[in-house]
mmCIF file of N, CA and C in Angstrom:
data_model
loop_
_atom_site.group_PDB
_atom_site.id
_atom_site.type_symbol
_atom_site.label_atom_id
_atom_site.label_comp_id
_atom_site.label_asym_id
_atom_site.label_seq_id
_atom_site.Cartn_x
_atom_site.Cartn_y
_atom_site.Cartn_z
ATOM 1 N N MET F 1 0.848 -1.193 -0.004
ATOM 2 C CA MET F 1 0.036 -0.056 -0.014
ATOM 3 C C MET F 1 0.892 1.247 -0.004
ATOM 4 N N LYS F 2 1.978 1.232 0.739
ATOM 5 C CA LYS F 2 2.913 2.371 0.799
ATOM 6 C C LYS F 2 3.431 2.663 -0.620
ATOM 7 N N LYS F 3 3.698 1.650 -1.405
ATOM 8 C CA LYS F 3 4.156 1.839 -2.782
ATOM 9 C C LYS F 3 3.123 2.523 -3.631
ATOM 10 N N LEU F 4 1.850 2.042 -3.404
ATOM 11 C CA LEU F 4 0.850 2.667 -4.192
ATOM 12 C C LEU F 4 0.651 4.111 -3.842
ATOM 13 N N VAL F 5 0.754 4.418 -2.554
ATOM 14 C CA VAL F 5 0.624 5.819 -2.089
ATOM 15 C C VAL F 5 1.711 6.620 -2.769
ATOM 16 N N ALA F 6 2.968 6.132 -2.787
ATOM 17 C CA ALA F 6 4.068 6.856 -3.343
ATOM 18 C C ALA F 6 3.908 7.103 -4.843
ATOM 19 N N ILE F 7 3.403 6.071 -5.563
ATOM 20 C CA ILE F 7 3.127 6.177 -7.010
ATOM 21 C C ILE F 7 2.024 7.249 -7.227
ATOM 22 N N LEU F 8 1.003 7.249 -6.364
ATOM 23 C CA LEU F 8 -0.068 8.204 -6.602
ATOM 24 C C LEU F 8 0.396 9.669 -6.274
ATOM 25 N N LEU F 9 1.349 9.824 -5.275
ATOM 26 C CA LEU F 9 1.955 11.098 -4.975
ATOM 27 C C LEU F 9 2.726 11.577 -6.094
ATOM 28 N N VAL F 10 3.468 10.691 -6.804
ATOM 29 C CA VAL F 10 4.241 11.040 -7.948
ATOM 30 C C VAL F 10 3.263 11.563 -9.094
ATOM 31 N N LEU F 11 2.223 10.816 -9.260
ATOM 32 C CA LEU F 11 1.208 11.120 -10.344
ATOM 33 C C LEU F 11 0.688 12.582 -9.995
ATOM 34 N N MET F 12 0.254 12.870 -8.733
ATOM 35 C CA MET F 12 -0.308 14.114 -8.376
ATOM 36 C C MET F 12 0.761 15.233 -8.585
ATOM 37 N N LEU F 13 1.956 14.998 -8.256
ATOM 38 C CA LEU F 13 3.049 16.019 -8.467
ATOM 39 C C LEU F 13 3.229 16.204 -9.867
ATOM 40 N N GLY F 14 3.238 15.288 -10.682
ATOM 41 C CA GLY F 14 3.402 15.402 -12.075
ATOM 42 C C GLY F 14 2.302 16.186 -12.737
ATOM 43 N N LEU F 15 1.099 15.923 -12.203
ATOM 44 C CA LEU F 15 -0.094 16.683 -12.722
ATOM 45 C C LEU F 15 -0.066 18.182 -12.336
ATOM 46 N N SER F 16 0.572 18.454 -11.204
ATOM 47 C CA SER F 16 0.700 19.793 -10.716
ATOM 48 C C SER F 16 1.613 20.697 -11.640
ATOM 49 N N ALA F 17 2.408 19.971 -12.350
ATOM 50 C CA ALA F 17 3.368 20.672 -13.325
ATOM 51 C C ALA F 17 2.534 21.358 -14.449
ATOM 52 N N VAL F 18 1.304 20.912 -14.787
ATOM 53 C CA VAL F 18 0.506 21.475 -15.879
ATOM 54 C C VAL F 18 -0.393 22.493 -15.426
ATOM 55 N N GLY F 19 -0.311 22.977 -14.190
ATOM 56 C CA GLY F 19 -1.199 23.998 -13.694
ATOM 57 C C GLY F 19 -1.092 25.309 -14.334
ATOM 58 N N SER F 20 -0.129 25.646 -15.077
ATOM 59 C CA SER F 20 0.059 26.959 -15.669
ATOM 60 C C SER F 20 -0.520 27.137 -17.019
ATOM 61 N N LEU F 21 -1.289 26.208 -17.446
ATOM 62 C CA LEU F 21 -1.896 26.297 -18.822
ATOM 63 C C LEU F 21 -2.967 27.432 -18.955
ATOM 64 N N ALA F 22 -3.075 27.896 -20.221
ATOM 65 C CA ALA F 22 -4.074 28.880 -20.436
ATOM 66 C C ALA F 22 -5.424 28.286 -20.095
ATOM 67 N N GLU F 23 -6.366 29.172 -19.848
ATOM 68 C CA GLU F 23 -7.730 28.694 -19.419
ATOM 69 C C GLU F 23 -8.436 27.780 -20.390
ATOM 70 N N SER F 24 -8.239 28.035 -21.661
ATOM 71 C CA SER F 24 -9.014 27.200 -22.682
ATOM 72 C C SER F 24 -8.269 25.889 -23.121
ATOM 73 N N GLU F 25 -7.059 25.704 -22.657
ATOM 74 C CA GLU F 25 -6.278 24.507 -23.095
ATOM 75 C C GLU F 25 -6.608 23.351 -22.182
ATOM 76 N N LYS F 26 -6.716 22.196 -22.848
ATOM 77 C CA LYS F 26 -6.849 20.943 -22.070
ATOM 78 C C LYS F 26 -5.653 20.045 -22.395
ATOM 79 N N THR F 27 -5.051 19.579 -21.296
ATOM 80 C CA THR F 27 -3.804 18.800 -21.508
ATOM 81 C C THR F 27 -4.188 17.268 -21.319
ATOM 82 N N ASN F 28 -3.601 16.507 -22.245
ATOM 83 C CA ASN F 28 -3.787 14.985 -22.118
ATOM 84 C C ASN F 28 -2.492 14.518 -21.485
ATOM 85 N N VAL F 29 -2.540 13.792 -20.401
ATOM 86 C CA VAL F 29 -1.411 13.158 -19.754
ATOM 87 C C VAL F 29 -1.529 11.674 -19.862
ATOM 88 N N VAL F 30 -0.511 11.059 -20.506
ATOM 89 C CA VAL F 30 -0.495 9.617 -20.641
ATOM 90 C C VAL F 30 0.278 9.098 -19.453
ATOM 91 N N PHE F 31 -0.316 8.210 -18.642
ATOM 92 C CA PHE F 31 0.314 7.595 -17.463
ATOM 93 C C PHE F 31 0.354 6.060 -17.620
ATOM 94 N N TRP F 32 1.614 5.584 -17.747
ATOM 95 C CA TRP F 32 1.934 4.150 -17.891
ATOM 96 C C TRP F 32 1.944 3.514 -16.528
ATOM 97 N N TYR F 33 1.335 2.453 -16.301
ATOM 98 C CA TYR F 33 1.371 1.740 -14.988
ATOM 99 C C TYR F 33 1.390 0.344 -15.181
ATOM 100 N N SER F 34 1.805 -0.419 -14.126
ATOM 101 C CA SER F 34 1.935 -1.796 -14.178
ATOM 102 C C SER F 34 1.345 -2.632 -12.964
ATOM 103 N N LEU F 35 0.410 -1.956 -12.305
ATOM 104 C CA LEU F 35 -0.221 -2.521 -11.232
ATOM 105 C C LEU F 35 -1.473 -3.297 -11.687
ATOM 106 N N GLY F 36 -1.642 -4.528 -11.106
ATOM 107 C CA GLY F 36 -2.793 -5.334 -11.478
ATOM 108 C C GLY F 36 -3.706 -5.547 -10.297
ATOM 109 N N GLY F 37 -4.808 -6.315 -10.572
ATOM 110 C CA GLY F 37 -5.699 -6.637 -9.420
ATOM 111 C C GLY F 37 -6.343 -5.407 -8.806
ATOM 112 N N THR F 38 -6.474 -5.464 -7.498
ATOM 113 C CA THR F 38 -7.071 -4.372 -6.654
ATOM 114 C C THR F 38 -6.383 -3.008 -6.912
ATOM 115 N N ASN F 39 -5.041 -3.063 -6.963
ATOM 116 C CA ASN F 39 -4.302 -1.764 -7.136
ATOM 117 C C ASN F 39 -4.594 -1.160 -8.486
ATOM 118 N N ALA F 40 -4.870 -1.904 -9.499
ATOM 119 C CA ALA F 40 -5.232 -1.458 -10.866
ATOM 120 C C ALA F 40 -6.609 -0.849 -10.707
ATOM 121 N N ASP F 41 -7.485 -1.499 -10.009
ATOM 122 C CA ASP F 41 -8.839 -0.933 -9.805
ATOM 123 C C ASP F 41 -8.782 0.394 -9.098
ATOM 124 N N VAL F 42 -7.874 0.536 -8.158
ATOM 125 C CA VAL F 42 -7.766 1.875 -7.456
ATOM 126 C C VAL F 42 -7.214 2.889 -8.427
ATOM 127 N N ILE F 43 -6.230 2.559 -9.262
ATOM 128 C CA ILE F 43 -5.592 3.524 -10.268
ATOM 129 C C ILE F 43 -6.880 3.927 -11.148
ATOM 130 N N LYS F 44 -7.503 2.982 -11.678
ATOM 131 C CA LYS F 44 -8.675 3.291 -12.583
ATOM 132 C C LYS F 44 -9.706 4.254 -11.954
ATOM 133 N N ALA F 45 -10.094 3.963 -10.715
ATOM 134 C CA ALA F 45 -11.020 4.715 -10.070
ATOM 135 C C ALA F 45 -10.619 6.140 -9.719
ATOM 136 N N MET F 46 -9.368 6.244 -9.281
ATOM 137 C CA MET F 46 -8.849 7.526 -9.010
ATOM 138 C C MET F 46 -8.583 8.393 -10.303
ATOM 139 N N THR F 47 -8.238 7.728 -11.364
ATOM 140 C CA THR F 47 -8.137 8.451 -12.650
ATOM 141 C C THR F 47 -9.458 8.904 -13.067
ATOM 142 N N GLU F 48 -10.542 8.088 -13.078
ATOM 143 C CA GLU F 48 -11.808 8.478 -13.476
ATOM 144 C C GLU F 48 -12.382 9.623 -12.565
ATOM 145 N N GLU F 49 -12.069 9.570 -11.328
ATOM 146 C CA GLU F 49 -12.551 10.618 -10.377
ATOM 147 C C GLU F 49 -11.858 11.936 -10.667
ATOM 148 N N PHE F 50 -10.538 11.839 -10.870
ATOM 149 C CA PHE F 50 -9.764 13.001 -11.269
ATOM 150 C C PHE F 50 -10.294 13.650 -12.526
ATOM 151 N N ASN F 51 -10.468 12.842 -13.534
ATOM 152 C CA ASN F 51 -10.817 13.398 -14.900
ATOM 153 C C ASN F 51 -12.300 13.985 -14.703
ATOM 154 N N ALA F 52 -13.131 13.485 -13.964
ATOM 155 C CA ALA F 52 -14.502 13.900 -13.796
ATOM 156 C C ALA F 52 -14.504 15.276 -12.910
ATOM 157 N N SER F 53 -13.447 15.502 -12.167
ATOM 158 C CA SER F 53 -13.462 16.590 -11.201
ATOM 159 C C SER F 53 -13.006 17.929 -11.773
ATOM 160 N N GLN F 54 -12.553 17.877 -13.003
ATOM 161 C CA GLN F 54 -12.156 19.172 -13.589
ATOM 162 C C GLN F 54 -12.032 18.970 -15.148
ATOM 163 N N ASP F 55 -11.762 20.045 -15.857
ATOM 164 C CA ASP F 55 -11.748 19.936 -17.280
ATOM 165 C C ASP F 55 -10.531 20.489 -17.940
ATOM 166 N N LYS F 56 -9.411 20.613 -17.207
ATOM 167 C CA LYS F 56 -8.175 21.173 -17.709
ATOM 168 C C LYS F 56 -7.216 20.104 -18.076
ATOM 169 N N VAL F 57 -7.257 18.858 -17.384
ATOM 170 C CA VAL F 57 -6.170 17.859 -17.643
ATOM 171 C C VAL F 57 -7.107 16.548 -17.750
ATOM 172 N N PHE F 58 -6.703 15.727 -18.772
ATOM 173 C CA PHE F 58 -7.306 14.418 -18.948
ATOM 174 C C PHE F 58 -6.151 13.366 -18.782
ATOM 175 N N VAL F 59 -6.338 12.505 -17.794
ATOM 176 C CA VAL F 59 -5.313 11.460 -17.506
ATOM 177 C C VAL F 59 -5.735 10.232 -18.271
ATOM 178 N N ASP F 60 -4.879 9.764 -19.119
ATOM 179 C CA ASP F 60 -5.205 8.515 -19.901
ATOM 180 C C ASP F 60 -4.246 7.454 -19.224
ATOM 181 N N ALA F 61 -4.741 6.720 -18.323
ATOM 182 C CA ALA F 61 -3.941 5.629 -17.561
ATOM 183 C C ALA F 61 -3.973 4.416 -18.456
ATOM 184 N N GLN F 62 -2.772 3.931 -18.779
ATOM 185 C CA GLN F 62 -2.598 2.883 -19.682
ATOM 186 C C GLN F 62 -1.840 1.704 -18.931
ATOM 187 N N TYR F 63 -2.464 0.540 -18.819
ATOM 188 C CA TYR F 63 -1.748 -0.534 -18.250
ATOM 189 C C TYR F 63 -0.741 -1.142 -19.226
ATOM 190 N N GLN F 64 0.482 -1.325 -18.755
ATOM 191 C CA GLN F 64 1.520 -1.821 -19.687
ATOM 192 C C GLN F 64 1.974 -3.208 -19.442
ATOM 193 N N GLY F 65 1.184 -4.006 -18.709
ATOM 194 C CA GLY F 65 1.531 -5.378 -18.458
ATOM 195 C C GLY F 65 2.323 -5.487 -17.174
ATOM 196 N N GLU F 66 2.789 -6.684 -16.952
ATOM 197 C CA GLU F 66 3.699 -6.945 -15.782
ATOM 198 C C GLU F 66 4.883 -5.971 -15.668
ATOM 199 N N TYR F 67 5.548 -5.959 -14.592
ATOM 200 C CA TYR F 67 6.691 -4.973 -14.506
ATOM 201 C C TYR F 67 7.736 -5.199 -15.521
ATOM 202 N N ASP F 68 8.045 -6.454 -15.806
ATOM 203 C CA ASP F 68 9.213 -6.788 -16.796
ATOM 204 C C ASP F 68 8.719 -6.361 -18.180
ATOM 205 N N ASP F 69 7.435 -6.537 -18.473
ATOM 206 C CA ASP F 69 6.921 -6.086 -19.799
ATOM 207 C C ASP F 69 7.046 -4.545 -19.882
ATOM 208 N N ALA F 70 6.764 -3.867 -18.847
ATOM 209 C CA ALA F 70 6.595 -2.402 -18.831
ATOM 210 C C ALA F 70 8.044 -1.847 -18.979
ATOM 211 N N ILE F 71 9.009 -2.511 -18.284
ATOM 212 C CA ILE F 71 10.416 -1.959 -18.364
ATOM 213 C C ILE F 71 10.963 -2.202 -19.814
ATOM 214 N N ASN F 72 10.661 -3.364 -20.440
ATOM 215 C CA ASN F 72 10.998 -3.629 -21.782
ATOM 216 C C ASN F 72 10.420 -2.560 -22.717
ATOM 217 N N LYS F 73 9.103 -2.225 -22.489
ATOM 218 C CA LYS F 73 8.492 -1.148 -23.412
ATOM 219 C C LYS F 73 9.179 0.153 -23.166
ATOM 220 N N LEU F 74 9.526 0.447 -21.869
ATOM 221 C CA LEU F 74 10.220 1.689 -21.529
ATOM 222 C C LEU F 74 11.560 1.729 -22.255
ATOM 223 N N LYS F 75 12.310 0.712 -22.186
ATOM 224 C CA LYS F 75 13.605 0.683 -22.875
ATOM 225 C C LYS F 75 13.449 0.865 -24.382
ATOM 226 N N ALA F 76 12.530 0.199 -25.007
ATOM 227 C CA ALA F 76 12.310 0.316 -26.452
ATOM 228 C C ALA F 76 11.863 1.646 -26.851
ATOM 229 N N THR F 77 10.967 2.373 -26.011
ATOM 230 C CA THR F 77 10.567 3.581 -26.438
ATOM 231 C C THR F 77 11.474 4.720 -26.203
ATOM 232 N N SER F 78 12.364 4.603 -25.262
ATOM 233 C CA SER F 78 13.311 5.616 -24.923
ATOM 234 C C SER F 78 14.489 5.801 -25.895
ATOM 235 N N ILE F 79 14.478 5.045 -26.890
ATOM 236 C CA ILE F 79 15.538 5.174 -27.913
ATOM 237 C C ILE F 79 15.315 6.392 -28.752
ATOM 238 N N GLY F 80 14.018 6.785 -29.084
ATOM 239 C CA GLY F 80 13.701 7.876 -29.820
ATOM 240 C C GLY F 80 13.763 9.190 -29.054
ATOM 241 N N GLU F 81 13.389 10.296 -29.744
ATOM 242 C CA GLU F 81 13.400 11.596 -29.007
ATOM 243 C C GLU F 81 12.151 11.710 -28.137
ATOM 244 N N ALA F 82 11.000 11.430 -28.776
ATOM 245 C CA ALA F 82 9.735 11.671 -28.010
ATOM 246 C C ALA F 82 9.313 10.356 -27.295
ATOM 247 N N LEU F 83 8.818 10.520 -26.138
ATOM 248 C CA LEU F 83 8.364 9.359 -25.329
ATOM 249 C C LEU F 83 6.827 9.253 -25.552
ATOM 250 N N PRO F 84 6.258 8.121 -25.530
ATOM 251 C CA PRO F 84 4.851 7.963 -25.753
ATOM 252 C C PRO F 84 3.990 8.131 -24.450
ATOM 253 N N PHE F 85 4.689 8.550 -23.396
ATOM 254 C CA PHE F 85 4.018 8.708 -22.152
ATOM 255 C C PHE F 85 4.523 10.013 -21.450
ATOM 256 N N ASP F 86 3.735 10.505 -20.466
ATOM 257 C CA ASP F 86 4.219 11.689 -19.711
ATOM 258 C C ASP F 86 4.642 11.273 -18.257
ATOM 259 N N ILE F 87 4.018 10.240 -17.811
ATOM 260 C CA ILE F 87 4.340 9.757 -16.424
ATOM 261 C C ILE F 87 4.464 8.237 -16.510
ATOM 262 N N VAL F 88 5.405 7.696 -15.891
ATOM 263 C CA VAL F 88 5.582 6.264 -15.930
ATOM 264 C C VAL F 88 5.843 5.731 -14.460
ATOM 265 N N GLN F 89 5.176 4.688 -14.167
ATOM 266 C CA GLN F 89 5.304 4.024 -12.885
ATOM 267 C C GLN F 89 6.242 2.799 -13.158
ATOM 268 N N SER F 90 7.388 2.706 -12.444
ATOM 269 C CA SER F 90 8.275 1.591 -12.662
ATOM 270 C C SER F 90 8.536 0.909 -11.325
ATOM 271 N N TYR F 91 9.312 -0.090 -11.353
ATOM 272 C CA TYR F 91 9.671 -0.801 -10.163
ATOM 273 C C TYR F 91 11.187 -0.690 -9.939
ATOM 274 N N GLU F 92 11.680 -1.224 -8.763
ATOM 275 C CA GLU F 92 13.057 -1.030 -8.350
ATOM 276 C C GLU F 92 14.123 -1.286 -9.479
ATOM 277 N N ILE F 93 13.932 -2.447 -10.178
ATOM 278 C CA ILE F 93 14.881 -2.840 -11.175
ATOM 279 C C ILE F 93 14.980 -1.768 -12.272
ATOM 280 N N GLY F 94 13.850 -1.119 -12.571
ATOM 281 C CA GLY F 94 13.828 -0.077 -13.539
ATOM 282 C C GLY F 94 14.491 1.224 -13.185
ATOM 283 N N SER F 95 14.713 1.381 -11.986
ATOM 284 C CA SER F 95 15.221 2.716 -11.393
ATOM 285 C C SER F 95 16.508 3.157 -12.109
ATOM 286 N N ARG F 96 17.508 2.164 -12.177
ATOM 287 C CA ARG F 96 18.812 2.487 -12.681
ATOM 288 C C ARG F 96 18.693 2.883 -14.085
ATOM 289 N N PHE F 97 17.848 2.136 -14.889
ATOM 290 C CA PHE F 97 17.705 2.447 -16.296
ATOM 291 C C PHE F 97 17.125 3.848 -16.466
ATOM 292 N N ILE F 98 16.037 4.124 -15.679
ATOM 293 C CA ILE F 98 15.410 5.484 -15.708
ATOM 294 C C ILE F 98 16.452 6.613 -15.408
ATOM 295 N N ILE F 99 17.219 6.412 -14.406
ATOM 296 C CA ILE F 99 18.312 7.419 -14.022
ATOM 297 C C ILE F 99 19.278 7.582 -15.178
ATOM 298 N N ASP F 100 19.770 6.479 -15.617
ATOM 299 C CA ASP F 100 20.849 6.530 -16.761
ATOM 300 C C ASP F 100 20.378 7.066 -18.034
ATOM 301 N N SER F 101 19.078 6.798 -18.341
ATOM 302 C CA SER F 101 18.539 7.309 -19.677
ATOM 303 C C SER F 101 18.510 8.785 -19.774
ATOM 304 N N GLN F 102 18.519 9.474 -18.660
ATOM 305 C CA GLN F 102 18.438 10.935 -18.739
ATOM 306 C C GLN F 102 17.327 11.480 -19.524
ATOM 307 N N LYS F 103 16.280 10.674 -19.704
ATOM 308 C CA LYS F 103 15.103 11.197 -20.468
ATOM 309 C C LYS F 103 13.938 11.593 -19.506
ATOM 310 N N MET F 104 14.082 11.194 -18.198
ATOM 311 C CA MET F 104 12.950 11.441 -17.339
ATOM 312 C C MET F 104 13.346 12.694 -16.529
ATOM 313 N N LEU F 105 12.362 13.519 -16.130
ATOM 314 C CA LEU F 105 12.593 14.626 -15.307
ATOM 315 C C LEU F 105 12.552 14.164 -13.825
ATOM 316 N N PRO F 106 13.579 14.683 -13.082
ATOM 317 C CA PRO F 106 13.533 14.449 -11.616
ATOM 318 C C PRO F 106 12.248 14.972 -10.994
ATOM 319 N N ILE F 107 11.604 14.149 -10.196
ATOM 320 C CA ILE F 107 10.373 14.693 -9.450
ATOM 321 C C ILE F 107 10.634 15.782 -8.563
ATOM 322 N N GLN F 108 12.011 15.896 -8.114
ATOM 323 C CA GLN F 108 12.361 16.986 -7.201
ATOM 324 C C GLN F 108 12.074 18.351 -7.729
ATOM 325 N N GLU F 109 12.074 18.604 -9.043
ATOM 326 C CA GLU F 109 11.697 19.847 -9.640
ATOM 327 C C GLU F 109 10.243 20.179 -9.282
ATOM 328 N N TYR F 110 9.423 19.148 -9.293
ATOM 329 C CA TYR F 110 7.974 19.516 -9.015
ATOM 330 C C TYR F 110 7.780 19.633 -7.514
ATOM 331 N N ILE F 111 8.507 18.874 -6.751
ATOM 332 C CA ILE F 111 8.434 18.947 -5.300
ATOM 333 C C ILE F 111 8.831 20.454 -4.912
ATOM 334 N N ASP F 112 9.898 20.859 -5.415
ATOM 335 C CA ASP F 112 10.321 22.281 -5.103
ATOM 336 C C ASP F 112 9.285 23.314 -5.599
ATOM 337 N N LYS F 113 8.812 23.091 -6.815
ATOM 338 C CA LYS F 113 7.823 24.030 -7.397
ATOM 339 C C LYS F 113 6.522 24.154 -6.631
ATOM 340 N N THR F 114 6.166 22.967 -6.133
ATOM 341 C CA THR F 114 4.766 22.975 -5.456
ATOM 342 C C THR F 114 4.881 23.145 -3.921
ATOM 343 N N GLY F 115 6.119 22.968 -3.378
ATOM 344 C CA GLY F 115 6.251 22.940 -1.902
ATOM 345 C C GLY F 115 5.711 21.710 -1.252
ATOM 346 N N PHE F 116 5.601 20.560 -2.045
ATOM 347 C CA PHE F 116 5.104 19.298 -1.543
ATOM 348 C C PHE F 116 5.958 18.829 -0.257
ATOM 349 N N ASP F 117 5.246 18.493 0.765
ATOM 350 C CA ASP F 117 5.892 18.041 2.001
ATOM 351 C C ASP F 117 6.200 16.518 1.981
ATOM 352 N N THR F 118 7.502 16.257 1.764
ATOM 353 C CA THR F 118 7.914 14.800 1.499
ATOM 354 C C THR F 118 7.829 14.087 2.900
ATOM 355 N N SER F 119 7.607 14.737 3.999
ATOM 356 C CA SER F 119 7.646 14.056 5.260
ATOM 357 C C SER F 119 6.435 13.096 5.348
ATOM 358 N N VAL F 120 5.414 13.151 4.427
ATOM 359 C CA VAL F 120 4.275 12.258 4.359
ATOM 360 C C VAL F 120 4.649 11.002 3.692
ATOM 361 N N ILE F 121 5.793 10.899 3.062
ATOM 362 C CA ILE F 121 6.245 9.640 2.435
ATOM 363 C C ILE F 121 7.065 8.817 3.380
ATOM 364 N N GLU F 122 6.841 7.537 3.371
ATOM 365 C CA GLU F 122 7.584 6.540 4.261
ATOM 366 C C GLU F 122 9.045 6.874 4.109
ATOM 367 N N PRO F 123 9.826 7.160 5.263
ATOM 368 C CA PRO F 123 11.224 7.551 5.128
ATOM 369 C C PRO F 123 12.115 6.576 4.358
ATOM 370 N N ASN F 124 11.888 5.253 4.536
ATOM 371 C CA ASN F 124 12.728 4.273 3.823
ATOM 372 C C ASN F 124 12.495 4.363 2.363
ATOM 373 N N LEU F 125 11.240 4.478 1.934
ATOM 374 C CA LEU F 125 10.917 4.586 0.602
ATOM 375 C C LEU F 125 11.489 5.944 -0.009
ATOM 376 N N LEU F 126 11.379 7.004 0.626
ATOM 377 C CA LEU F 126 11.975 8.234 0.200
ATOM 378 C C LEU F 126 13.386 8.126 0.101
ATOM 379 N N ALA F 127 14.127 7.589 1.024
ATOM 380 C CA ALA F 127 15.610 7.366 0.968
ATOM 381 C C ALA F 127 15.968 6.497 -0.231
ATOM 382 N N TYR F 128 15.209 5.408 -0.508
ATOM 383 C CA TYR F 128 15.520 4.577 -1.557
ATOM 384 C C TYR F 128 15.506 5.232 -2.967
ATOM 385 N N TYR F 129 14.621 6.158 -3.076
ATOM 386 C CA TYR F 129 14.453 6.788 -4.384
ATOM 387 C C TYR F 129 15.142 8.189 -4.453
ATOM 388 N N THR F 130 15.882 8.535 -3.401
ATOM 389 C CA THR F 130 16.625 9.742 -3.491
ATOM 390 C C THR F 130 18.028 9.494 -4.009
ATOM 391 N N ILE F 131 18.461 10.386 -4.951
ATOM 392 C CA ILE F 131 19.701 10.239 -5.624
ATOM 393 C C ILE F 131 20.563 11.456 -5.425
ATOM 394 N N ASP F 132 21.744 11.278 -5.093
ATOM 395 C CA ASP F 132 22.729 12.349 -4.849
ATOM 396 C C ASP F 132 22.235 13.457 -3.887
ATOM 397 N N GLY F 133 21.674 13.083 -2.779
ATOM 398 C CA GLY F 133 21.314 14.080 -1.854
ATOM 399 C C GLY F 133 19.909 14.005 -1.264
#
């Protein structure tokens, strides 16, 4: 459950980055995830609730298969310039690839921009995903 909470926090922080759009613009955010079962049901329900709650951002949550399938898709798509997603949920083994690819934006930029309080994240989880400081 803590992992799901962390993933959802990342999603919310990512969505906060689109808050400066002009009034008439609607942004489509493609979110790749690999959670199945009950966790997938939660992702779907939260996505539907978010989409229904406002008209500026539409989240297109796309299941990418099991974690290994998703990391293989991530590797294959990151060869080109444009990525087919805006936000991706990965697992621990994918972290090194994500860091080394230099195609992903560090979430710290959005934490700083929004003033998000990271103390609400499990300390061990936060430490695991903290790089260089």
